Amino acid sequence: MLYHLLLPLKESAFAFNVVRYISFRSAAAMATALLICLFLYPGFIKWLKRKKLGQEIRDDGPETHLVKAGTPTMGGLLILFAICVSSLLWARLDEPRVWMVLAIAVGFTGVGFVDDWNKIAKKNTKGLSGKLRLALEFLISGATIGAGVLWFSIDTAVPVPFFKDVSIELGWAYVAFAAFVITGCANAVNLTDGLDGLAIGPVMTSALTMGVLAYLAGNVNFAEYLAIPYVAGAGELTVMTVTIAGAGMGFLWYNAYPASVFMGDTGSLPLGGILGALAVLTHNEILLAIVGGVFVAETLSVMIQVISFKSTGKRVFLMAPIHHHYEKKGWEEPKIIVRFWIISILLALVALMSLKLR
Ligand code: 57M
């Protein structure tokens, strides 16, 4: 919004010309989101406590989690508030992709909020049924990307990483594929969010990596030089990705071990959905599996565990998702968290290197 309000003022004061630059607006957007979270969490945490929105701890989990009972959850509401406010302030609002990401952010926040509210406020431990939740997520993302294909010329070919100029044309089936990527990423982040700071770390590294990829895709010279699809306007998504990193750091200040607040499904579902949407809108759908490799590993560990347990009665891991396996092996929680962060940074570097290894 400030781009549209301040740029015309450059006639009277040239300094306002600075809002033309994505780099400047990205720095400002990150700082805005960070400050909103840093300063508003203390009061928000108190409000969550007053409303008794504390986490229930399942008794079949690691014993170390029992002390966490009552930790305020649904803290993700403030993360998404910071992302939306900062994006609306600093991103160009005449770029349809900005509104598509915001639509998925708000829609998935709603799904997560209702799920958390049912589980915690209504003491209905099941929350929303898994099938209904997935159906809503698929519908929200499918409708958003479908509108993009229909009215905003979103390309329906999927580039193959590590291969120059190789892509798979999906036609309208692309909408279902994109909805699968977005919904899958949302639930993968949801599964990962099981230790203090474990999910928000890789969410931030993935968001920043998507920010670099969006900037490159939105610049015709870089896109040509790297032989990646040119996506006009994708640069504005860079401004949005850094709000995730800014809000994520502000949240991590309070979610770091031992956590004073959890994000809840209210945070994990939209954060994952936004990462999926950024991957789809910058045509890095397959590369996301590398960037978000920690989320993929967590989800695969659950699938392997459930399939093995159902078919043979035996567990592959001491407990799934895989972060619980290391807890059961006796690793301290902070050690697991920081090691998963390091792995997510390494995966981000591999993904960025893939642009040249083609
Ligand atoms: C999402 N939620 C955490 C918190 C967070 C199929 C099965 C793998 C599903 C899975 C499941 O229920 N996943 C739900 C993970 C929960 O965190 C809350 O949920 C939000 C994220 N959606 O924001 O509000 C617990 O995680 C801990 N936590 C922290 N710090 C944080 O910053 O310590 C979360 C955030 C919180 C807190 O203890 O209560 C979760 O783990 O439920 N189920 C599981 O993951 C269970 N695994 C399991 O059932 N494994 C079986 C299956 C696969 C056959 C097996 O291996 O044999 C584990 N989770 C729990 N107890 N809570 C183990 C049992």
Coordinates of N, CA and C in Angstrom, one line a residue, residues 71-280:
T71 N 0.7 -24.8 28.3 CA 1.4 -23.8 27.5 C 0.4 -23.1 26.6
P72 N 0.3 -21.8 26.6 CA -0.6 -21.1 25.7 C -0.4 -21.5 24.2
T73 N -1.4 -21.9 23.5 CA -1.3 -22.2 22.1 C -2.2 -21.3 21.2
M74 N -2.2 -21.6 19.9 CA -2.9 -20.7 19.0 C -2.1 -19.4 18.8
G75 N -0.9 -19.4 19.2 CA 0.0 -18.2 19.1 C 0.2 -17.8 17.6
G76 N -0.1 -18.8 16.7 CA 0.0 -18.5 15.3 C -0.8 -17.4 14.8
L77 N -1.9 -17.0 15.6 CA -2.8 -15.9 15.1 C -2.0 -14.6 14.9
L78 N -1.0 -14.4 15.9 CA -0.2 -13.2 15.8 C 0.8 -13.2 14.7
I79 N 1.3 -14.4 14.4 CA 2.3 -14.6 13.3 C 1.6 -14.2 12.0
L80 N 0.4 -14.7 11.8 CA -0.4 -14.4 10.6 C -0.8 -13.0 10.5
F81 N -1.2 -12.4 11.6 CA -1.6 -11.0 11.7 C -0.4 -10.2 11.2
A82 N 0.8 -10.5 11.7 CA 2.0 -9.7 11.4 C 2.4 -9.9 9.9
I83 N 2.2 -11.1 9.4 CA 2.5 -11.4 7.9 C 1.5 -10.6 7.1
C84 N 0.3 -10.6 7.4 CA -0.8 -9.9 6.6 C -0.6 -8.4 6.6
V85 N -0.4 -7.9 7.8 CA -0.3 -6.4 8.0 C 0.9 -5.9 7.2
S86 N 2.1 -6.6 7.5 CA 3.3 -6.1 6.8 C 3.3 -6.3 5.3
S87 N 2.7 -7.4 4.8 CA 2.5 -7.6 3.4 C 1.6 -6.5 2.8
L88 N 0.5 -6.2 3.4 CA -0.4 -5.2 2.9 C 0.3 -3.8 2.9
L89 N 1.1 -3.6 3.9 CA 1.8 -2.3 4.0 C 2.9 -2.1 2.9
W90 N 3.7 -3.2 2.7 CA 4.9 -3.0 1.9 C 4.9 -3.7 0.5
A91 N 4.0 -4.6 0.2 CA 4.0 -5.2 -1.1 C 3.1 -4.4 -2.0
R92 N 3.3 -4.5 -3.3 CA 2.4 -3.8 -4.3 C 1.1 -4.6 -4.3
L93 N 0.0 -3.8 -4.2 CA -1.3 -4.5 -4.1 C -1.9 -4.6 -5.5
D94 N -1.2 -4.2 -6.5 CA -1.7 -4.4 -7.9 C -1.2 -5.7 -8.5
E95 N -0.5 -6.5 -7.7 CA 0.1 -7.8 -8.1 C -0.9 -8.9 -7.6
P96 N -1.6 -9.6 -8.5 CA -2.6 -10.6 -8.1 C -2.0 -11.7 -7.2
R97 N -0.8 -12.1 -7.5 CA -0.2 -13.2 -6.7 C -0.1 -12.8 -5.2
V98 N 0.1 -11.6 -4.9 CA 0.1 -11.1 -3.5 C -1.3 -11.5 -2.8
W99 N -2.4 -11.2 -3.6 CA -3.7 -11.5 -3.0 C -4.0 -13.0 -2.9
M100 N -3.4 -13.8 -3.9 CA -3.6 -15.2 -3.8 C -2.9 -15.8 -2.6
V101 N -1.7 -15.4 -2.3 CA -1.0 -15.9 -1.1 C -1.8 -15.4 0.2
L102 N -2.3 -14.2 0.2 CA -3.1 -13.7 1.3 C -4.3 -14.5 1.5
A103 N -5.0 -14.9 0.4 CA -6.2 -15.7 0.4 C -5.9 -17.1 1.1
I104 N -4.8 -17.7 0.7 CA -4.5 -19.0 1.3 C -4.1 -18.8 2.7
A105 N -3.4 -17.7 3.1 CA -3.0 -17.5 4.4 C -4.2 -17.4 5.3
V106 N -5.2 -16.5 4.9 CA -6.4 -16.3 5.7 C -7.2 -17.6 5.8
G107 N -7.4 -18.2 4.7 CA -8.2 -19.5 4.6 C -7.7 -20.6 5.5
F108 N -6.4 -20.8 5.4 CA -5.8 -21.9 6.2 C -5.7 -21.5 7.7
T109 N -5.6 -20.2 8.0 CA -5.6 -19.7 9.4 C -7.0 -20.1 10.0
G110 N -8.0 -19.8 9.2 CA -9.4 -20.2 9.6 C -9.6 -21.6 9.9
V111 N -9.0 -22.5 9.0 CA -9.2 -23.9 9.3 C -8.4 -24.3 10.5
G112 N -7.2 -23.8 10.7 CA -6.4 -24.2 11.9 C -7.0 -23.6 13.1
F113 N -7.6 -22.4 13.1 CA -8.2 -21.8 14.2 C -9.4 -22.7 14.7
V114 N -10.3 -23.0 13.8 CA -11.5 -23.8 14.1 C -11.1 -25.2 14.7
D115 N -10.0 -25.8 14.2 CA -9.5 -27.1 14.7 C -9.0 -26.9 16.1
D116 N -8.2 -25.9 16.3 CA -7.6 -25.6 17.6 C -8.7 -25.3 18.6
W117 N -9.7 -24.4 18.2 CA -10.7 -24.0 19.1 C -11.6 -25.2 19.6
N118 N -11.9 -26.1 18.6 CA -12.7 -27.3 18.9 C -11.9 -28.1 19.9
K119 N -10.6 -28.3 19.7 CA -9.8 -29.2 20.5 C -9.6 -28.6 21.9
I120 N -9.3 -27.2 22.0 CA -8.9 -26.7 23.2 C -10.1 -26.0 24.0
A121 N -10.8 -25.1 23.3 CA -11.8 -24.4 24.0 C -13.0 -25.3 24.3
K122 N -13.3 -26.2 23.3 CA -14.5 -27.0 23.4 C -14.1 -28.4 24.0
K123 N -12.8 -28.6 24.3 CA -12.3 -29.9 24.8 C -12.7 -31.1 24.0
N124 N -12.8 -30.8 22.7 CA -13.1 -31.9 21.8 C -11.8 -32.3 21.1
T125 N -11.1 -33.3 21.8 CA -9.7 -33.6 21.4 C -9.6 -33.9 19.9
K126 N -10.6 -34.3 19.3 CA -10.5 -34.7 17.9 C -10.3 -33.4 17.0
G127 N -10.9 -32.3 17.4 CA -10.9 -31.1 16.6 C -11.7 -31.4 15.3
L128 N -11.4 -30.7 14.3 CA -12.1 -30.9 13.0 C -11.7 -32.3 12.5
S129 N -12.5 -33.1 11.8 CA -12.1 -34.4 11.3 C -11.0 -34.2 10.3
G130 N -10.1 -35.1 10.3 CA -9.0 -35.0 9.3 C -9.4 -34.9 7.9
K131 N -10.5 -35.6 7.5 CA -11.0 -35.6 6.1 C -11.5 -34.2 5.8
L132 N -12.3 -33.6 6.8 CA -13.0 -32.3 6.5 C -11.9 -31.3 6.4
R133 N -10.9 -31.4 7.3 CA -9.8 -30.4 7.3 C -9.1 -30.4 5.9
L134 N -8.7 -31.6 5.5 CA -8.0 -31.8 4.2 C -8.9 -31.2 3.0
A135 N -10.2 -31.6 3.1 CA -11.1 -31.1 2.0 C -11.1 -29.6 1.9
L136 N -11.2 -29.0 3.1 CA -11.3 -27.5 3.1 C -10.0 -26.9 2.6
E137 N -8.9 -27.5 3.0 CA -7.6 -27.0 2.5 C -7.4 -27.1 1.0
F138 N -7.9 -28.3 0.5 CA -7.8 -28.6 -0.9 C -8.7 -27.6 -1.7
L139 N -9.8 -27.3 -1.1 CA -10.8 -26.4 -1.8 C -10.3 -25.0 -1.8
I140 N -9.8 -24.5 -0.7 CA -9.2 -23.1 -0.6 C -8.1 -23.0 -1.6
S141 N -7.1 -23.9 -1.6 CA -6.0 -23.8 -2.5 C -6.4 -24.0 -4.0
G142 N -7.2 -25.0 -4.2 CA -7.7 -25.2 -5.6 C -8.4 -24.0 -6.2
A143 N -9.3 -23.4 -5.4 CA -10.1 -22.3 -5.9 C -9.1 -21.1 -6.2
T144 N -8.1 -20.9 -5.3 CA -7.2 -19.8 -5.5 C -6.4 -19.9 -6.7
I145 N -5.8 -21.1 -6.8 CA -4.9 -21.4 -8.0 C -5.7 -21.4 -9.3
G146 N -6.9 -22.0 -9.2 CA -7.8 -22.1 -10.3 C -8.1 -20.7 -10.8
A147 N -8.4 -19.8 -9.9 CA -8.7 -18.4 -10.3 C -7.4 -17.8 -11.0
G148 N -6.3 -18.2 -10.5 CA -5.0 -17.6 -11.1 C -4.8 -18.1 -12.5
V149 N -5.1 -19.4 -12.7 CA -4.9 -20.0 -14.1 C -6.0 -19.3 -15.0
L150 N -7.2 -19.1 -14.5 CA -8.3 -18.6 -15.3 C -8.1 -17.1 -15.7
W151 N -7.7 -16.3 -14.7 CA -7.7 -14.9 -14.9 C -6.4 -14.2 -14.8
F152 N -5.4 -14.9 -14.3 CA -4.1 -14.2 -14.1 C -2.9 -15.0 -14.8
S153 N -3.3 -15.7 -15.8 CA -2.4 -16.4 -16.7 C -1.2 -17.1 -15.9
I154 N -1.6 -17.9 -14.9 CA -0.6 -18.7 -14.2 C -0.3 -19.9 -15.2
D155 N 1.0 -20.2 -15.4 CA 1.4 -21.2 -16.3 C 1.1 -22.6 -15.7
T156 N 0.8 -23.6 -16.5 CA 0.4 -24.9 -16.0 C 1.4 -26.0 -16.3
A157 N 2.7 -25.5 -16.6 CA 3.8 -26.4 -16.8 C 4.6 -26.5 -15.5
V158 N 5.1 -27.7 -15.2 CA 5.9 -27.8 -13.9 C 7.4 -28.1 -14.3
P159 N 8.2 -27.1 -14.0 CA 9.7 -27.3 -14.3 C 10.3 -28.4 -13.5
V160 N 11.3 -29.1 -14.1 CA 11.9 -30.2 -13.4 C 13.3 -29.7 -12.9
P161 N 13.5 -29.7 -11.6 CA 14.8 -29.3 -11.1 C 16.0 -30.0 -11.7
F162 N 17.1 -29.4 -11.8 CA 18.4 -30.0 -12.3 C 18.4 -30.2 -13.8
F163 N 17.2 -29.9 -14.5 CA 17.2 -30.1 -16.0 C 16.8 -28.7 -16.6
K164 N 17.7 -28.2 -17.5 CA 17.4 -26.9 -18.1 C 16.2 -27.1 -19.1
D165 N 15.3 -26.2 -19.1 CA 14.2 -26.1 -20.1 C 13.4 -27.5 -20.2
V166 N 13.3 -28.2 -19.1 CA 12.5 -29.4 -19.1 C 11.3 -29.1 -18.1
S167 N 10.1 -29.2 -18.6 CA 8.9 -29.0 -17.8 C 7.8 -29.9 -18.2
I168 N 6.9 -30.2 -17.3 CA 5.8 -31.2 -17.6 C 4.5 -30.4 -17.7
E169 N 3.9 -30.3 -18.9 CA 2.6 -29.6 -19.1 C 1.5 -30.4 -18.5
L170 N 0.7 -29.8 -17.5 CA -0.4 -30.5 -16.9 C -1.7 -30.0 -17.3
G171 N -1.8 -28.9 -18.0 CA -3.1 -28.3 -18.3 C -3.9 -28.0 -17.1
W172 N -5.2 -28.3 -17.1 CA -6.0 -28.0 -16.0 C -5.7 -28.9 -14.8
A173 N -5.1 -30.0 -15.0 CA -4.7 -30.9 -13.9 C -3.8 -30.2 -13.0
Y174 N -3.1 -29.1 -13.5 CA -2.2 -28.4 -12.7 C -2.8 -27.8 -11.4
V175 N -4.1 -27.5 -11.5 CA -4.8 -26.9 -10.4 C -4.9 -27.9 -9.2
A176 N -5.2 -29.2 -9.6 CA -5.2 -30.2 -8.6 C -3.8 -30.5 -8.0
F177 N -2.8 -30.5 -8.9 CA -1.4 -30.7 -8.5 C -1.0 -29.6 -7.5
A178 N -1.3 -28.4 -7.9 CA -0.9 -27.2 -7.0 C -1.6 -27.3 -5.7
A179 N -2.9 -27.7 -5.7 CA -3.7 -27.8 -4.4 C -3.0 -28.9 -3.6
F180 N -2.6 -30.0 -4.2 CA -1.9 -31.1 -3.5 C -0.6 -30.6 -2.8
V181 N 0.2 -29.8 -3.6 CA 1.4 -29.3 -3.0 C 1.2 -28.4 -1.8
I182 N 0.2 -27.5 -2.0 CA -0.1 -26.5 -0.9 C -0.7 -27.3 0.3
T183 N -1.6 -28.1 0.1 CA -2.2 -28.9 1.2 C -1.2 -29.8 1.9
G184 N -0.4 -30.5 1.1 CA 0.7 -31.4 1.6 C 1.7 -30.6 2.4
C185 N 2.1 -29.5 2.0 CA 3.1 -28.7 2.7 C 2.5 -28.2 4.0
A186 N 1.2 -27.8 4.0 CA 0.6 -27.3 5.2 C 0.6 -28.4 6.3
N187 N 0.2 -29.6 5.9 CA 0.1 -30.7 6.9 C 1.5 -31.2 7.3
A188 N 2.5 -31.1 6.4 CA 3.8 -31.5 6.7 C 4.4 -30.6 7.8
V189 N 4.1 -29.3 7.7 CA 4.6 -28.3 8.7 C 3.8 -28.6 10.0
N190 N 2.6 -29.0 9.9 CA 1.8 -29.3 11.1 C 2.3 -30.4 11.9
L191 N 2.7 -31.5 11.1 CA 3.3 -32.6 11.8 C 4.7 -32.3 12.4
T192 N 5.4 -31.4 11.8 CA 6.8 -31.1 12.3 C 6.7 -30.3 13.6
D193 N 5.6 -29.5 13.7 CA 5.5 -28.6 14.9 C 5.3 -29.4 16.2
G194 N 6.3 -30.1 16.6 CA 6.1 -31.0 17.8 C 7.2 -30.8 18.9
L195 N 8.1 -29.8 18.6 CA 9.2 -29.5 19.6 C 9.3 -27.9 19.6
D196 N 9.8 -27.3 20.7 CA 9.9 -25.9 20.8 C 10.8 -25.3 19.7
G197 N 10.2 -24.6 18.7 CA 11.0 -23.9 17.7 C 11.3 -24.8 16.5
L198 N 10.9 -26.1 16.6 CA 11.3 -27.1 15.5 C 10.7 -26.7 14.2
A199 N 9.5 -26.2 14.1 CA 8.8 -25.9 12.8 C 9.2 -24.6 12.3
I200 N 9.3 -23.6 13.2 CA 9.5 -22.2 12.8 C 10.9 -22.0 12.2
G201 N 11.9 -22.8 12.6 CA 13.2 -22.6 12.0 C 13.2 -22.9 10.5
P202 N 12.8 -24.2 10.2 CA 12.8 -24.5 8.7 C 11.8 -23.7 7.9
V203 N 10.7 -23.2 8.6 CA 9.7 -22.3 7.9 C 10.5 -21.1 7.5
M204 N 11.3 -20.5 8.4 CA 12.0 -19.3 8.0 C 13.1 -19.5 6.9
T205 N 13.8 -20.6 7.0 CA 14.8 -20.9 6.0 C 14.1 -21.1 4.7
S206 N 13.0 -21.9 4.7 CA 12.3 -22.1 3.4 C 11.7 -20.8 2.9
A207 N 11.2 -20.0 3.7 CA 10.6 -18.7 3.2 C 11.7 -17.8 2.6
L208 N 12.8 -17.7 3.3 CA 13.9 -16.9 2.7 C 14.4 -17.5 1.4
T209 N 14.5 -18.8 1.3 CA 14.9 -19.4 0.1 C 13.9 -19.1 -1.0
M210 N 12.6 -19.2 -0.7 CA 11.6 -18.9 -1.7 C 11.7 -17.5 -2.1
G211 N 12.1 -16.6 -1.1 CA 12.2 -15.2 -1.4 C 13.3 -14.9 -2.5
V212 N 14.4 -15.7 -2.4 CA 15.5 -15.5 -3.4 C 15.0 -16.1 -4.7
L213 N 14.3 -17.2 -4.7 CA 13.8 -17.8 -5.9 C 12.8 -16.9 -6.6
A214 N 11.9 -16.3 -5.8 CA 10.9 -15.4 -6.3 C 11.5 -14.2 -7.0
Y215 N 12.6 -13.6 -6.3 CA 13.2 -12.5 -6.9 C 13.9 -12.8 -8.2
L216 N 14.5 -14.0 -8.3 CA 15.2 -14.4 -9.5 C 14.1 -14.6 -10.6
A217 N 13.0 -15.3 -10.3 CA 12.0 -15.6 -11.3 C 11.3 -14.3 -11.8
G218 N 11.3 -13.3 -10.9 CA 10.6 -12.0 -11.3 C 11.5 -11.1 -12.0
N219 N 12.7 -11.4 -12.2 CA 13.7 -10.5 -12.9 C 14.0 -11.2 -14.3
V220 N 13.6 -10.5 -15.4 CA 13.7 -11.2 -16.7 C 15.2 -11.5 -17.0
N221 N 16.1 -10.7 -16.6 CA 17.6 -11.0 -16.9 C 18.1 -12.2 -16.1
F222 N 17.7 -12.2 -14.8 CA 18.2 -13.4 -14.0 C 17.5 -14.7 -14.5
A223 N 16.2 -14.6 -14.9 CA 15.4 -15.7 -15.3 C 16.0 -16.3 -16.6
E224 N 16.4 -15.4 -17.5 CA 17.0 -15.8 -18.8 C 18.3 -16.4 -18.5
Y225 N 19.2 -15.8 -17.7 CA 20.5 -16.3 -17.4 C 20.5 -17.6 -16.8
L226 N 19.5 -17.9 -15.9 CA 19.5 -19.2 -15.1 C 18.6 -20.2 -15.8
A227 N 17.9 -19.7 -16.9 CA 17.0 -20.6 -17.7 C 15.9 -21.1 -16.8
I228 N 15.3 -20.2 -15.9 CA 14.2 -20.6 -15.1 C 13.0 -19.8 -15.6
P229 N 11.8 -20.3 -15.4 CA 10.6 -19.6 -15.9 C 10.5 -18.1 -15.4
Y230 N 10.3 -17.2 -16.3 CA 10.2 -15.8 -15.9 C 8.7 -15.6 -15.4
V231 N 8.6 -15.1 -14.2 CA 7.2 -15.0 -13.7 C 7.0 -13.5 -13.4
A232 N 6.5 -12.7 -14.3 CA 6.3 -11.3 -14.1 C 5.6 -11.0 -12.8
G233 N 6.1 -10.1 -11.9 CA 5.4 -9.8 -10.7 C 5.8 -10.7 -9.5
A234 N 6.6 -11.7 -9.8 CA 7.0 -12.7 -8.7 C 7.8 -12.0 -7.7
G235 N 8.5 -10.9 -8.1 CA 9.4 -10.2 -7.1 C 8.6 -9.7 -6.0
E236 N 7.3 -9.4 -6.1 CA 6.5 -8.9 -5.0 C 6.3 -9.9 -3.9
L237 N 6.5 -11.2 -4.4 CA 6.3 -12.3 -3.4 C 7.6 -12.3 -2.5
T238 N 8.7 -11.8 -3.0 CA 9.9 -11.7 -2.1 C 9.5 -10.9 -0.9
V239 N 8.8 -9.8 -1.1 CA 8.4 -8.9 0.0 C 7.6 -9.7 1.0
M240 N 6.7 -10.6 0.6 CA 5.9 -11.4 1.5 C 6.7 -12.5 2.2
T241 N 7.7 -13.1 1.5 CA 8.5 -14.2 2.1 C 9.2 -13.6 3.3
V242 N 9.8 -12.4 3.2 CA 10.6 -12.0 4.3 C 9.7 -11.6 5.5
T243 N 8.4 -11.3 5.3 CA 7.5 -11.1 6.5 C 7.4 -12.3 7.3
I244 N 7.5 -13.5 6.6 CA 7.4 -14.8 7.3 C 8.6 -14.9 8.2
A245 N 9.8 -14.6 7.6 CA 11.0 -14.7 8.4 C 11.0 -13.7 9.6
G246 N 10.5 -12.5 9.3 CA 10.4 -11.5 10.4 C 9.5 -11.9 11.5
A247 N 8.3 -12.3 11.1 CA 7.3 -12.7 12.1 C 7.8 -14.0 12.8
G248 N 8.4 -14.9 12.0 CA 8.9 -16.1 12.6 C 10.0 -15.9 13.7
M249 N 10.9 -14.9 13.4 CA 11.9 -14.6 14.4 C 11.2 -14.0 15.7
G250 N 10.2 -13.1 15.5 CA 9.5 -12.6 16.6 C 8.8 -13.6 17.4
F251 N 8.2 -14.6 16.7 CA 7.6 -15.8 17.4 C 8.6 -16.6 18.1
L252 N 9.8 -16.8 17.5 CA 10.8 -17.7 18.0 C 11.4 -17.1 19.3
W253 N 11.3 -15.8 19.4 CA 11.8 -15.2 20.7 C 11.0 -15.8 21.9
Y254 N 9.8 -16.1 21.7 CA 9.0 -16.7 22.8 C 8.7 -18.2 22.6
N255 N 9.0 -18.7 21.5 CA 8.8 -20.2 21.3 C 10.1 -21.0 21.5
A256 N 11.2 -20.3 21.6 CA 12.5 -21.0 21.9 C 12.4 -21.8 23.1
Y257 N 13.1 -22.9 23.2 CA 13.0 -23.8 24.4 C 13.5 -23.1 25.6
P258 N 12.8 -23.2 26.7 CA 11.5 -23.8 26.9 C 10.4 -22.8 26.5
A259 N 9.5 -23.2 25.6 CA 8.5 -22.3 25.0 C 7.5 -21.7 25.9
S260 N 7.2 -20.4 25.7 CA 6.2 -19.8 26.5 C 4.9 -19.8 25.7
V261 N 5.0 -20.1 24.4 CA 3.8 -20.2 23.5 C 4.0 -21.1 22.4
F262 N 2.9 -21.8 22.0 CA 2.9 -22.7 20.8 C 2.1 -22.0 19.7
M263 N 2.4 -22.3 18.4 CA 1.7 -21.6 17.3 C 0.3 -22.3 17.1
G264 N 0.2 -23.5 17.4 CA -1.1 -24.2 17.2 C -1.2 -24.5 15.7
D265 N -2.3 -25.3 15.4 CA -2.6 -25.5 14.0 C -3.0 -24.2 13.3
T266 N -3.4 -23.2 14.2 CA -3.7 -21.9 13.7 C -2.5 -21.2 13.0
G267 N -1.3 -21.7 13.4 CA 0.0 -21.2 12.8 C 0.6 -22.1 11.8
S268 N 0.6 -23.4 12.2 CA 1.4 -24.4 11.3 C 0.7 -24.6 10.0
L269 N -0.6 -24.7 9.9 CA -1.3 -24.9 8.7 C -1.2 -23.7 7.7
P270 N -1.4 -22.5 8.1 CA -1.2 -21.4 7.1 C 0.3 -21.2 6.7
L271 N 1.2 -21.4 7.7 CA 2.6 -21.2 7.3 C 3.0 -22.2 6.3
G272 N 2.6 -23.4 6.5 CA 2.9 -24.4 5.4 C 2.1 -24.2 4.1
G273 N 0.9 -23.7 4.2 CA 0.1 -23.4 3.0 C 0.8 -22.2 2.3
I274 N 1.3 -21.2 3.0 CA 1.9 -20.1 2.3 C 3.2 -20.6 1.6
L275 N 4.0 -21.4 2.2 CA 5.2 -22.0 1.6 C 4.8 -22.7 0.3
G276 N 3.8 -23.5 0.4 CA 3.3 -24.2 -0.8 C 2.8 -23.3 -1.9
A277 N 2.1 -22.3 -1.5 CA 1.6 -21.3 -2.5 C 2.8 -20.5 -3.1
L278 N 3.8 -20.2 -2.3 CA 5.0 -19.5 -2.9 C 5.7 -20.4 -3.9
A279 N 5.8 -21.7 -3.6 CA 6.4 -22.6 -4.5 C 5.7 -22.7 -5.8
V280 N 4.3 -22.8 -5.7 CA 3.5 -22.9 -6.9 C 3.6 -21.6 -7.7

